[in-house]
mmCIF file of C-alpha atoms and ligand atoms in Angstrom:
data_model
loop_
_atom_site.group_PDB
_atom_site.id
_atom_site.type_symbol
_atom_site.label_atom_id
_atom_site.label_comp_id
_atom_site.label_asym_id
_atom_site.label_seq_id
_atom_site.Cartn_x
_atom_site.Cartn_y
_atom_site.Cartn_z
ATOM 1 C CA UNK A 1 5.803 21.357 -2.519
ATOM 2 C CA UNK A 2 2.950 19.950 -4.722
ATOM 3 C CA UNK A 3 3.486 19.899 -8.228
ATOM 4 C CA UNK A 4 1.233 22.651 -10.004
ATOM 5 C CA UNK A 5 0.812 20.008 -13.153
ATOM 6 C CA UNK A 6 0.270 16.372 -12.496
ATOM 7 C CA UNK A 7 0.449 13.441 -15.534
ATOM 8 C CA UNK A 8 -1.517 10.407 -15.368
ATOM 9 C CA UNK A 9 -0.093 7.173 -17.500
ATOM 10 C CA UNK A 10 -3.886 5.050 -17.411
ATOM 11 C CA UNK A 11 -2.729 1.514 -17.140
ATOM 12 C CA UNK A 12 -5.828 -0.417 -17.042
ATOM 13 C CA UNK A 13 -5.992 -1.773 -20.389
ATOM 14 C CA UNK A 14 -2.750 -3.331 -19.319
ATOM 15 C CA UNK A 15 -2.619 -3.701 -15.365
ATOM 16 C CA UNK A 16 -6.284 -3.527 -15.003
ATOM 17 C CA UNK A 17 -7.376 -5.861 -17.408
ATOM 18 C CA UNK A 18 -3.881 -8.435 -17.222
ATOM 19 C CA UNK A 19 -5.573 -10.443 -14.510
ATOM 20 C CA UNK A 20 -8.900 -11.169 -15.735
ATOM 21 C CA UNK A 21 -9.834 -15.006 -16.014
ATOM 22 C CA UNK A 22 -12.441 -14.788 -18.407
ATOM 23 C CA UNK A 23 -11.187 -13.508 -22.013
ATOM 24 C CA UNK A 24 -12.019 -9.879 -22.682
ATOM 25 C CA UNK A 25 -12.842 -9.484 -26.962
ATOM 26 C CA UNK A 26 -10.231 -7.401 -28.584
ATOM 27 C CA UNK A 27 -12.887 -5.149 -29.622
ATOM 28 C CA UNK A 28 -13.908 -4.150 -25.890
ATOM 29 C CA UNK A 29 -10.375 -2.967 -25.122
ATOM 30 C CA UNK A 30 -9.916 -1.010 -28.024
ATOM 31 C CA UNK A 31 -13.329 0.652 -27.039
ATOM 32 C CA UNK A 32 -11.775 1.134 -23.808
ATOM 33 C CA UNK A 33 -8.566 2.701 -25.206
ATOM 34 C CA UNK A 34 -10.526 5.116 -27.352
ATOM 35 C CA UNK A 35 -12.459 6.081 -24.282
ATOM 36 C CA UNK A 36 -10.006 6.924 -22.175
ATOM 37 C CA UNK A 37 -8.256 8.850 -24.632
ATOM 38 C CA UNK A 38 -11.974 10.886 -25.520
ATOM 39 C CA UNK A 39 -11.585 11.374 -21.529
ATOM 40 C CA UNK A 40 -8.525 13.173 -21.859
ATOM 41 C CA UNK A 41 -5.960 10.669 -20.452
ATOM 42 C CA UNK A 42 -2.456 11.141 -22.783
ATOM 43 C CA UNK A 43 -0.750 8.369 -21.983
ATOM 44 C CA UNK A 44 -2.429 5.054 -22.245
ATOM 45 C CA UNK A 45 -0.471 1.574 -21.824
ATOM 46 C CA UNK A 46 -2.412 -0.252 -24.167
ATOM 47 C CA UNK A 47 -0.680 -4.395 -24.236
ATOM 48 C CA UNK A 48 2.265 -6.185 -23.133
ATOM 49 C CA UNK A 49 3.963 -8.075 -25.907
ATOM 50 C CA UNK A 50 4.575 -10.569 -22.650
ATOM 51 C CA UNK A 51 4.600 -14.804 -23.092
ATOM 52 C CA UNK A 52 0.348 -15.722 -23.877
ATOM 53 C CA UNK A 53 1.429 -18.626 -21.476
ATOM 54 C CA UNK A 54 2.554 -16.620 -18.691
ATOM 55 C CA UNK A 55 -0.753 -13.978 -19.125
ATOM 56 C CA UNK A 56 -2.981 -15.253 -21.579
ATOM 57 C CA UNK A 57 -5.131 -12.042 -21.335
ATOM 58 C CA UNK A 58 -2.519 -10.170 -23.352
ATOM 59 C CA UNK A 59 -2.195 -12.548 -26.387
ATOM 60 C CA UNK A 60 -3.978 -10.446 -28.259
ATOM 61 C CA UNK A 61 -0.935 -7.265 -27.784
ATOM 62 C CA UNK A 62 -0.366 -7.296 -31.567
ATOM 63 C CA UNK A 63 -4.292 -6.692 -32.488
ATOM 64 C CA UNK A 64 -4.755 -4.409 -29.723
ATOM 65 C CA UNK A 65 -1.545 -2.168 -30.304
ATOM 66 C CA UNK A 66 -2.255 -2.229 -34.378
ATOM 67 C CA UNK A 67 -5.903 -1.632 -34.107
ATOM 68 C CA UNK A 68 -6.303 1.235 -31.598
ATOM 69 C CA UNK A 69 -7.003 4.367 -33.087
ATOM 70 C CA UNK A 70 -4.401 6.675 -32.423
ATOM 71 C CA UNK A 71 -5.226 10.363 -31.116
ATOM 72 C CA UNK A 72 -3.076 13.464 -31.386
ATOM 73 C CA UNK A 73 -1.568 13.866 -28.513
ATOM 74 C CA UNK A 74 -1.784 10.659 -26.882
ATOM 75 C CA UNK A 75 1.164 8.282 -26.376
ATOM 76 C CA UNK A 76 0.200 4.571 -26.025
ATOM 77 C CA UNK A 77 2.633 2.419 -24.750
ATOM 78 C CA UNK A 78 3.397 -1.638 -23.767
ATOM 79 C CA UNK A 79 5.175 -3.428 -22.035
ATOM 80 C CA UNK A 80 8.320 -5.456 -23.479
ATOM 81 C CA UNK A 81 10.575 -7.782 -21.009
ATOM 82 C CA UNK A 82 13.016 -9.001 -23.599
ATOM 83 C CA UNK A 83 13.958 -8.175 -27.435
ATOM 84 C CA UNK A 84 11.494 -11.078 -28.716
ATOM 85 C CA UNK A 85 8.394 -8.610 -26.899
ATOM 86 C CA UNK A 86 10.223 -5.544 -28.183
ATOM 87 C CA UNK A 87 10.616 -6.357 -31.956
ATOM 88 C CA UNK A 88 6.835 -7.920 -32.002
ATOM 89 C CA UNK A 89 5.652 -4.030 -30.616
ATOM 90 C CA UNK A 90 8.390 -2.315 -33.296
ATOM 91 C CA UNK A 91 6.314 -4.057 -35.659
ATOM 92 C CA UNK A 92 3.151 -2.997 -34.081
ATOM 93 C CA UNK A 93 4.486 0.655 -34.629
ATOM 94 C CA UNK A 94 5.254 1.341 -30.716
ATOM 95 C CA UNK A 95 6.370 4.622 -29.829
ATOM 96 C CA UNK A 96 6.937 4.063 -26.299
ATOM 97 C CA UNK A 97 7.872 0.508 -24.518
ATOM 98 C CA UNK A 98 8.548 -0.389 -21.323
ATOM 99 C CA UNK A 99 10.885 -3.077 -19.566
ATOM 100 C CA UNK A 100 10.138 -4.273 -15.891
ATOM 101 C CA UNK A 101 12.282 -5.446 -13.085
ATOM 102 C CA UNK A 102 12.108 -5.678 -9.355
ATOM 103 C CA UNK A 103 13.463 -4.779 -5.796
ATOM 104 C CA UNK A 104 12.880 -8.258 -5.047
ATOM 105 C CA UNK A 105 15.072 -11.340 -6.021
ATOM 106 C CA UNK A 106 11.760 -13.654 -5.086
ATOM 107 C CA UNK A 107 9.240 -11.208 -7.166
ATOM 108 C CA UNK A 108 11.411 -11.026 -9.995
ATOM 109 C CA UNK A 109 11.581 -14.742 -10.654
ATOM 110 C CA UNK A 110 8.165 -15.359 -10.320
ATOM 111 C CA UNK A 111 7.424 -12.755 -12.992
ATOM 112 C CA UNK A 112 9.983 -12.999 -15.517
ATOM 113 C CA UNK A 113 11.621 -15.999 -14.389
ATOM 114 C CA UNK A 114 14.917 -14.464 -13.507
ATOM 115 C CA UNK A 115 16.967 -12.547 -11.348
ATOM 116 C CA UNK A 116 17.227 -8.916 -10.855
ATOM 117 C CA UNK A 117 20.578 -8.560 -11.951
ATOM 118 C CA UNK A 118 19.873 -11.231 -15.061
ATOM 119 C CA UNK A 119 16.339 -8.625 -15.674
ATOM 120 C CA UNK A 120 19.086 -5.494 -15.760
ATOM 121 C CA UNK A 121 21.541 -7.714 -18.656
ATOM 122 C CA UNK A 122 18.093 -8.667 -20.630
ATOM 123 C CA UNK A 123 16.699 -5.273 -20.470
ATOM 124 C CA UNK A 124 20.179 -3.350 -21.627
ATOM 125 C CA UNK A 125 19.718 -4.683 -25.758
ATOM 126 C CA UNK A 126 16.022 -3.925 -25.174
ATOM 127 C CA UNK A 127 17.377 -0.154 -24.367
ATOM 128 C CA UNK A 128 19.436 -0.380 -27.309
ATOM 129 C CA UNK A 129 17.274 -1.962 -29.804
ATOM 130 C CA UNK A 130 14.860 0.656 -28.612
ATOM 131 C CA UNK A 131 17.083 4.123 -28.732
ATOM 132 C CA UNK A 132 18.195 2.964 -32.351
ATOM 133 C CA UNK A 133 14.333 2.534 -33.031
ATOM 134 C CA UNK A 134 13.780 6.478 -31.608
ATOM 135 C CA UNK A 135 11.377 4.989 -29.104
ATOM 136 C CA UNK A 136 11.122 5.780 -25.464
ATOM 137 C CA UNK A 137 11.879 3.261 -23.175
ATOM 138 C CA UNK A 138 10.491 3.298 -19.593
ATOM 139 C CA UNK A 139 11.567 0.980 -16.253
ATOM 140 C CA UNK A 140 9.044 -0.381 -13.702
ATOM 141 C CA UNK A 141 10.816 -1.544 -10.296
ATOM 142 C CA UNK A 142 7.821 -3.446 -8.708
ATOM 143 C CA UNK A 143 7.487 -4.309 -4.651
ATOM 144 C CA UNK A 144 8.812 -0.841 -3.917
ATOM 145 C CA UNK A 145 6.876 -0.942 -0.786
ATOM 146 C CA UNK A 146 6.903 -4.668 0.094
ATOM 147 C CA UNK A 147 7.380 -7.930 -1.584
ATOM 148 C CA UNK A 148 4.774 -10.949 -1.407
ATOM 149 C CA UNK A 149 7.425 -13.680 -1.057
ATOM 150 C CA UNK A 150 10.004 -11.201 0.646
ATOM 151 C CA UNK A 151 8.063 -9.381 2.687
ATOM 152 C CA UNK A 152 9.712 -5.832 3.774
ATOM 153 C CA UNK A 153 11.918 -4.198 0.691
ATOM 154 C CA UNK A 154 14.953 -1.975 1.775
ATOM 155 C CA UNK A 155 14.623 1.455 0.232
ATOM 156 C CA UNK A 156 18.232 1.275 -0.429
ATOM 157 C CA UNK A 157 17.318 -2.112 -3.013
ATOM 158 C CA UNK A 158 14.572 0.522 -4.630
ATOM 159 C CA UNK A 159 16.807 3.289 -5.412
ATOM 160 C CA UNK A 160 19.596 0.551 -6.961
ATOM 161 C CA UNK A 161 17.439 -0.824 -8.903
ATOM 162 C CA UNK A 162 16.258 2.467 -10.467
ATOM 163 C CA UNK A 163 19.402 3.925 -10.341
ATOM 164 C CA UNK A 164 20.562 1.175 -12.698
ATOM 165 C CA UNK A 165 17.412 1.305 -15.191
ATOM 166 C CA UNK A 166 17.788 5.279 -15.241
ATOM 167 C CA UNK A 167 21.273 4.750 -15.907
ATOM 168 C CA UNK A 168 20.452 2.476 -18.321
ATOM 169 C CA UNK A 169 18.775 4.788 -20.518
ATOM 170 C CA UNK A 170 15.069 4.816 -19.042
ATOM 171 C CA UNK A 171 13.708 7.776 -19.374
ATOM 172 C CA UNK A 172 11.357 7.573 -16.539
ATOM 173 C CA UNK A 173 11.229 5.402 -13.179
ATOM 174 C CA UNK A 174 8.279 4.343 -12.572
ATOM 175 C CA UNK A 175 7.723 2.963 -8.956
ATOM 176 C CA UNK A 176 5.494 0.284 -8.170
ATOM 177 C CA UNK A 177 3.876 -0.812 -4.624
ATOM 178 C CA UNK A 178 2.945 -4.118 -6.335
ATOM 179 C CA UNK A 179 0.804 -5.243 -3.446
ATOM 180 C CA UNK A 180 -0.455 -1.896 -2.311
ATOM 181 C CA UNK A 181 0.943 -2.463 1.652
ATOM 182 C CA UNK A 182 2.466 0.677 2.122
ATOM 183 C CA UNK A 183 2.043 3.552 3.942
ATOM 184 C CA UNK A 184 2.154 7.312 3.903
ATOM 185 C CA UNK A 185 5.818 7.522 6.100
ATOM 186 C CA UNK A 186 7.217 4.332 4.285
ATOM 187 C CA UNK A 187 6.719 5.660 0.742
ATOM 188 C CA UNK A 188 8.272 9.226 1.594
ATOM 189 C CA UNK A 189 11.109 7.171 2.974
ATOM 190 C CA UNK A 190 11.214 4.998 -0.068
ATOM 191 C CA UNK A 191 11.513 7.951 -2.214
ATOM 192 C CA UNK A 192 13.494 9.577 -0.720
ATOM 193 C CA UNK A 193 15.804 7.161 -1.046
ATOM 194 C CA UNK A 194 15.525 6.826 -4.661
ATOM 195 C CA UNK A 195 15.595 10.478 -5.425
ATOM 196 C CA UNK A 196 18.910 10.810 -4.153
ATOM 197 C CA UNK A 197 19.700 8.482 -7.620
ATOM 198 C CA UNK A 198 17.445 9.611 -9.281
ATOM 199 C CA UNK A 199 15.903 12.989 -10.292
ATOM 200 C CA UNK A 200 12.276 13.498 -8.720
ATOM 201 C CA UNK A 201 11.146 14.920 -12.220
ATOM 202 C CA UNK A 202 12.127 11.373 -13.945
ATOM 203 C CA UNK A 203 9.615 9.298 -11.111
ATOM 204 C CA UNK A 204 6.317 8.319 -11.426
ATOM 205 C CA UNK A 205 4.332 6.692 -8.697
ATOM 206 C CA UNK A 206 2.826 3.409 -9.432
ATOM 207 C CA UNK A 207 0.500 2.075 -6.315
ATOM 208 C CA UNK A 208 -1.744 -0.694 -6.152
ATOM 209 C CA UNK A 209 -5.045 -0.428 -3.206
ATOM 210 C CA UNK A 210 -4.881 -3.453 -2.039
ATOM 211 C CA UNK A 211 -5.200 -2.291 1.494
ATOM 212 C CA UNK A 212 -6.684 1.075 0.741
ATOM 213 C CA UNK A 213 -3.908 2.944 1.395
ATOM 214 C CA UNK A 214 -2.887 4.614 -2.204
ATOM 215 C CA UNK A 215 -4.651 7.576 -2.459
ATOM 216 C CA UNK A 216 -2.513 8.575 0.916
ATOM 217 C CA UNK A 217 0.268 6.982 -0.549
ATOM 218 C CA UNK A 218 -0.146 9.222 -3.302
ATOM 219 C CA UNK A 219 -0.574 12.579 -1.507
ATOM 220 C CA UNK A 220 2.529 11.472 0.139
ATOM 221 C CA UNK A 221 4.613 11.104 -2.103
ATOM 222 C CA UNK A 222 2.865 14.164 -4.613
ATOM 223 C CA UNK A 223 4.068 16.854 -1.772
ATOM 224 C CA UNK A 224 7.434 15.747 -2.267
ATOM 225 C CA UNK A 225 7.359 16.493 -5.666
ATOM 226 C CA UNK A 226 6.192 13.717 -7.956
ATOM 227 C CA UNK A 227 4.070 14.589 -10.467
ATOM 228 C CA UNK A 228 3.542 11.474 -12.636
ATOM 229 C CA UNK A 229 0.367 9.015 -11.276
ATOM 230 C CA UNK A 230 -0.022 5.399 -12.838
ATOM 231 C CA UNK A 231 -3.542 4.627 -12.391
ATOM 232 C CA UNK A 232 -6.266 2.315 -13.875
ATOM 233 C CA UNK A 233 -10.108 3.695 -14.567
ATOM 234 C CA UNK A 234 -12.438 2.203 -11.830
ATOM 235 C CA UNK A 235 -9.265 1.005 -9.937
ATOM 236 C CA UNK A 236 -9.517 -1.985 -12.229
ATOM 237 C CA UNK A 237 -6.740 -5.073 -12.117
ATOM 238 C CA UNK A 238 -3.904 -6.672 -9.800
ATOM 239 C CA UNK A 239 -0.469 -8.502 -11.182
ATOM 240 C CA UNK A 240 -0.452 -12.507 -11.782
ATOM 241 C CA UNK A 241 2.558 -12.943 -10.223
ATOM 242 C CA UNK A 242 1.153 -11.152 -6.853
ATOM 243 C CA UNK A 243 -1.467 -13.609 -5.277
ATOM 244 C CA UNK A 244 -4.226 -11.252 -4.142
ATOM 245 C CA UNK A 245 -2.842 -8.009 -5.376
ATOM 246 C CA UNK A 246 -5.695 -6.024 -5.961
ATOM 247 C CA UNK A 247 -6.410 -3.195 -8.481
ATOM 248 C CA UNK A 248 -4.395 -0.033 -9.271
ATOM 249 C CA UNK A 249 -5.173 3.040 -7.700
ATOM 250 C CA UNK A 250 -8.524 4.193 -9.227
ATOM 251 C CA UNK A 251 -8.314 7.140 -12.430
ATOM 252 C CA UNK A 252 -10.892 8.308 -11.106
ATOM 253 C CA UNK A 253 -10.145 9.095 -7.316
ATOM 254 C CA UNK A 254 -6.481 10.087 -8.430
ATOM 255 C CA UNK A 255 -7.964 13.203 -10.656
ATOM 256 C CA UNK A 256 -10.509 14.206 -7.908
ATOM 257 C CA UNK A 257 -7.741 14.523 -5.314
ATOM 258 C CA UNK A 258 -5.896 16.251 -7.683
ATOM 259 C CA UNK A 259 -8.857 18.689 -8.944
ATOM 260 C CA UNK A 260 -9.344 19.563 -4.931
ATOM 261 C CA UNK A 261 -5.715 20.401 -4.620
ATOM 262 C CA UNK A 262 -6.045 22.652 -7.484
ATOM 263 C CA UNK A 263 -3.273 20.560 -9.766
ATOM 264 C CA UNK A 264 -4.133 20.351 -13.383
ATOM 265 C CA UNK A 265 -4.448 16.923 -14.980
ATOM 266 C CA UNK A 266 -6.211 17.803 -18.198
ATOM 267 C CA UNK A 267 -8.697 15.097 -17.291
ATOM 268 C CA UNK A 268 -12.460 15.104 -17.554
ATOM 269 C CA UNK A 269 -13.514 13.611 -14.466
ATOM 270 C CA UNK A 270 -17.129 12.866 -15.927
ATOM 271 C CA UNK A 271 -16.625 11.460 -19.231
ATOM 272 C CA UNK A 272 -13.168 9.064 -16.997
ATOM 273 C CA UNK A 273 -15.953 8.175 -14.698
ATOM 274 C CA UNK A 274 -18.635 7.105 -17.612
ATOM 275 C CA UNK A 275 -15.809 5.014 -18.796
ATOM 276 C CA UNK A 276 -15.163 3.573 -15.318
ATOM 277 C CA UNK A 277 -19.032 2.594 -15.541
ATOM 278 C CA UNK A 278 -18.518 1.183 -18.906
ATOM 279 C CA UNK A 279 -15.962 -1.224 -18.781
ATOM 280 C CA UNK A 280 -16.895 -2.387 -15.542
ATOM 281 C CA UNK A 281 -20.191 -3.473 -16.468
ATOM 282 C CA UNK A 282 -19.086 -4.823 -20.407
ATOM 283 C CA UNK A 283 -16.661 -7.141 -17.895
ATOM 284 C CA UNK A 284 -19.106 -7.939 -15.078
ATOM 285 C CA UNK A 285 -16.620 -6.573 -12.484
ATOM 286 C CA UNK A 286 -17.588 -4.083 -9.376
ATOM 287 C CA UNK A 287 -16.392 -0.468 -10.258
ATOM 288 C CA UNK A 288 -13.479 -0.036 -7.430
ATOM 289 C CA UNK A 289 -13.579 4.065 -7.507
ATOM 290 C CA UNK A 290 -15.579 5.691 -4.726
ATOM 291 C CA UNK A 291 -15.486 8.479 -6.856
ATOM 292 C CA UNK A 292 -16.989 6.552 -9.582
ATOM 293 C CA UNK A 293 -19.298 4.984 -7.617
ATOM 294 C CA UNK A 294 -20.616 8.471 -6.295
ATOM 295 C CA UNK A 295 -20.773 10.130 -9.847
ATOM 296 C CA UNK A 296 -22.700 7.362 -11.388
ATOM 297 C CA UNK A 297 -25.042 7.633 -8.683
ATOM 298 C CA UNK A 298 -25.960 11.561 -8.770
HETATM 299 P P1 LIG B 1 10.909 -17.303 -20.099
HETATM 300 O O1 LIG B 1 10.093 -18.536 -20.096
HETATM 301 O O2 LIG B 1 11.991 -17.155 -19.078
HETATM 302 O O3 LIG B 1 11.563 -16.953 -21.520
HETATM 303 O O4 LIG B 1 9.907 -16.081 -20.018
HETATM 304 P P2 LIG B 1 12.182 -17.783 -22.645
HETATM 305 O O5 LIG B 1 12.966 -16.795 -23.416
HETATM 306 O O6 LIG B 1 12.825 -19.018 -22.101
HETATM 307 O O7 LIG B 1 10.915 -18.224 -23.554
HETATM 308 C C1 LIG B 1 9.961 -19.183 -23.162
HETATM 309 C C2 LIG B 1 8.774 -19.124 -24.104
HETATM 310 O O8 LIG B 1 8.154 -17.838 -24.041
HETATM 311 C C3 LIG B 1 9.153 -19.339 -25.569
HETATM 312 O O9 LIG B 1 8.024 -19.940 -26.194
HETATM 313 C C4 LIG B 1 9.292 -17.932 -26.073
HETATM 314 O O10 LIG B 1 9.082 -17.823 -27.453
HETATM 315 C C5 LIG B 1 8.178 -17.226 -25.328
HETATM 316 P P3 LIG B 1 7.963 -21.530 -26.463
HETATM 317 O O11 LIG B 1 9.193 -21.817 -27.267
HETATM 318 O O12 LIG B 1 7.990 -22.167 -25.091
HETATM 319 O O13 LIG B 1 6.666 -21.695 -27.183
HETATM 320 N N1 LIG B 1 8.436 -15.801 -25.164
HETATM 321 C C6 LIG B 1 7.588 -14.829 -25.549
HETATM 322 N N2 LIG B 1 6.385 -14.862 -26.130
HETATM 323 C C7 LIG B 1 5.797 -13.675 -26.379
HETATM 324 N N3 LIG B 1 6.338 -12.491 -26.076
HETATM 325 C C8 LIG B 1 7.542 -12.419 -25.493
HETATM 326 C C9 LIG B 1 8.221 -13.629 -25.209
HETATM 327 N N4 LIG B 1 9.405 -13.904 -24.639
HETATM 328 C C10 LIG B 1 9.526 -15.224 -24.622
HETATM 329 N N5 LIG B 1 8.061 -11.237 -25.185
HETATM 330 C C11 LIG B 1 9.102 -13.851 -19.957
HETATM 331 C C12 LIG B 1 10.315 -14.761 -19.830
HETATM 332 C C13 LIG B 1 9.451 -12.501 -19.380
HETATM 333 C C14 LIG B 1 8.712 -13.716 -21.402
HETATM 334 C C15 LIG B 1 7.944 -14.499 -19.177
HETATM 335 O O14 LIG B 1 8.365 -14.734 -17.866
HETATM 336 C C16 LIG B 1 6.689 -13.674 -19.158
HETATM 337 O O15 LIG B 1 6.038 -13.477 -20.174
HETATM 338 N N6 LIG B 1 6.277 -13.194 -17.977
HETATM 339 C C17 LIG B 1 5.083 -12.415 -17.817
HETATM 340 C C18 LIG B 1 5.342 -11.310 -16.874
HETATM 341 C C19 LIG B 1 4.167 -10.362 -16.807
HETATM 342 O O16 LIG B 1 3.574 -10.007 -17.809
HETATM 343 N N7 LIG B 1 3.824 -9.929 -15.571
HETATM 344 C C20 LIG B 1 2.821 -8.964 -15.368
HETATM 345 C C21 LIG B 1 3.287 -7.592 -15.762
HETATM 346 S S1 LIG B 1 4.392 -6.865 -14.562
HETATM 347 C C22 LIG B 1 3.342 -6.064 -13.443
HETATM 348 O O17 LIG B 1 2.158 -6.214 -13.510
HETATM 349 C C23 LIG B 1 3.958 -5.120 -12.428
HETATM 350 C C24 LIG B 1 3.790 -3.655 -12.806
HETATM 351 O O18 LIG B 1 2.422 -3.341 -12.969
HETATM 352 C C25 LIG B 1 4.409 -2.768 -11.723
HETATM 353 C C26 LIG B 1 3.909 -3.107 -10.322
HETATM 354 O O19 LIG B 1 2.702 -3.085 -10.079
HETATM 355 O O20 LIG B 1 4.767 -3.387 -9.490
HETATM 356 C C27 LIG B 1 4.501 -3.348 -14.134
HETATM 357 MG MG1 LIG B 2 1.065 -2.837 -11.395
#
C-alpha cells in the first residue's frame, strides 16, 4: 500500500550541483538552500565535506554549511566519507551527516578509492565519532540498480551492503540507482530484497533519470511502502564518478505524482517550481522537470 505521508530529502545543492564544471558562487547556493527551504522542503543536503580534488564544486562545504540560514524545522545535512570530512562538518555545526558506500567493488573505488568492505571499516569511527557527537548518521549504497563499470548489481549485494550500514548504526538506508537504468520490476525486486534486512520504514529511494525511468521507478517502489524520495529541484546534477549519469529525479515531478496520489509532502509545488526556474537560469542549465517546465509556462 502507498504511504499516506511521503518525505522528500532535496539533494540538489549537493547531487545536483556536485557535477557542474563551471564554479557556482557560494552565495548562489545558499540562495538556493534558503529557497528550497521557503518551498517547504525539510530536509536539505546542503555540502559534502568530500576531497576539493576529487569534486572541486564542493570546496566551498565549510562556507556553505556555516553560512546557510537555518529554518525551524529543517534538517540540513552533508555528506562525510571518512573522520577528516566528519570533524570539518562537526565544526560546521552538522546535525545530520552522511557516509556513502556501494553495491559495486568497481563503483566504490572509483569514488572513494576503496573497496566496499574497506568503505564499511572507514565508515564504522565515522558512526562513532558521530553518535558521541548526537548527530544522525545516514548510509547511501549507490548502483542499486546497475553499476557503470559492473554492469548488472545482484539484489542480494544491495541488501548486504545496507544490512551492514543499518547495522552499523545508520539510521536510514538510502538507495541509490546511480545511473538511473532501472526499471519498475527490477527495483521492486531490489527492494524487496533489501527489506528483508532491513525495515521498509528505515529506506529511502534515491534514483537518478538518466533513462527516464524514475518517476516509475518511484511509484514502484512507493506502493511497496517507501515513503522517503531523494530528489533534486529541476532534476538538476549526475555523480563524477558515473560518466554520463544524469540528474536526480526532478523535486518537482516527485511532489506532483505525489499530490495526484493524494500523499502529503508538505511541499509547495509553485514556489519548488519558481526555484527550479531560478537556479536553472542563475547556472545557465536547461530546467530537467516537465513539471517545471509546464508551470513556468502557464
Ligand atoms: P583518498 O585519496 O583515498 O584519501 O580519498 P586519503 O585519506 O588518502 O587523502 C588524500 C587527500 O585527500 C589528502 O590531501 C587528504 O587530506 C584529502 P593531500 O594530503 O593529498 O593534500 N582528504 C580530504 N579532503 C577534504 N575532505 C575530506 C578528505 N579526506 C581526505 N573528507 C576520499 C578518499 C573519499 C576523500 C576521496 O576519494 C573523495 O573525496 N572522493 C569524492 C567522492 C564523491 O564526493 N563522490 C560524489 C558523491 S557520491 C554520489 O554522488 C552518489 C550518491 O548520490 C548516491 C547515488 O546516486 O548512488 C550519494
Ligand atoms: Mg546520487
Amino acid at each position: 500500500a502507498f504511504p499516506k505521508r511521503v518525505r522528500l530529502v532535496e539533494v540538489g545543492p549537493r547531487d545536483g550541483l556536485q557535477n557542474e564544471p563551471e564554479a557556482i558562487g557560494t552565495e548562489t547556493k545558499l540562495e538556493l538552500i534558503d529557497r528550497l527551504g521557503a518551498a517547504g522542503l525539510a530536509h536539505i543536503e546542503a555540502a559534502s565535506f568530500v576531497s576539493p580534488k576529487w569534486v572541486p564544486q564542493m570546496a566551498d562545504h565549510r562556507e556553505v554549511m556555516t553560512g546557510l540560514e537555518r529554518r525551524e524545522g529543517v534538517v540540513y545535512s552533508a555528506l562525510t566519507p571518512n573522520l577528516k570530512g566528519l570533524e570539518a562538518a562537526l565544526e560546521c555545526g552538522v546535525e545530520e551527516v552522511a557516509v556513502f558506500g556501494a553495491a559495486s567493488e568497481s563503483f566504490s573505488r572509483k569514488n572513494i578509492n576503496c573497496s566496499v568492505a574497506e568503505s564499511l571499516e572507514r565508515f564504522a569511527p565515522v558512526l562513532e565519532r558521530a553518535r558521541e557527537a548526537n548527530v544522525r548518521v545516514r548510509g547511501y549504497v549507490s548502483c542499486v540498480l546497475g553499476c557503470p563499470y559492473e554492469g548488472e548489481i545482484a539484489p542480494a549485494k544491495v541488501a548486504e551492503v545496507a544490512k551492514a550500514l543499518h547495522d552499523m548504526g545508520c539510521y536510514e538506508i538510502s538507495l541509490g540507482d546511480t545511473i538511473g537504468t532501472g526499471t519498475p520490476l527490477k527495483a521492486k525486486r531490489m527492494l524487496e530484497a533489501v527489506a528483508r534486512e532491513v525495515p521498509m520504514a528505515r529506506l529511502a529511494a534515491h534514483f537518478h533519470d538518466t533513462y527516464g525511468q524514475a518517476l516509475a521507478n518511484l511509484y514502484a517502489v512507493l506502493e511497496e511502502g517507501v515513503a522517503v524520495v531523494d530528489s533534486s529541484v529541476a532534476g538538476l546534477g549526475g555523480c563524477p564518478y558515473a560518466k554520463g549519469a544524469s540528474g536526480n529525479v526532478a523535486s518537482e515531478d516527485v511532489v506532483y505524482l505525489l499530490d495526484g496520489l493524494g500523499i502529503d509532502t508538505g511541499i509547495d509545488l509553485d514556489k519548488l517550481a519558481a526555484t527550479g526556474s531560478w537556479i536553472t537560469q542563475a547556472i545557465g542549465r536547461p530546467n530537467r522537470s516537465k513539471v517545471g517546465v509546464a508551470l513556468a509556462a502557464k
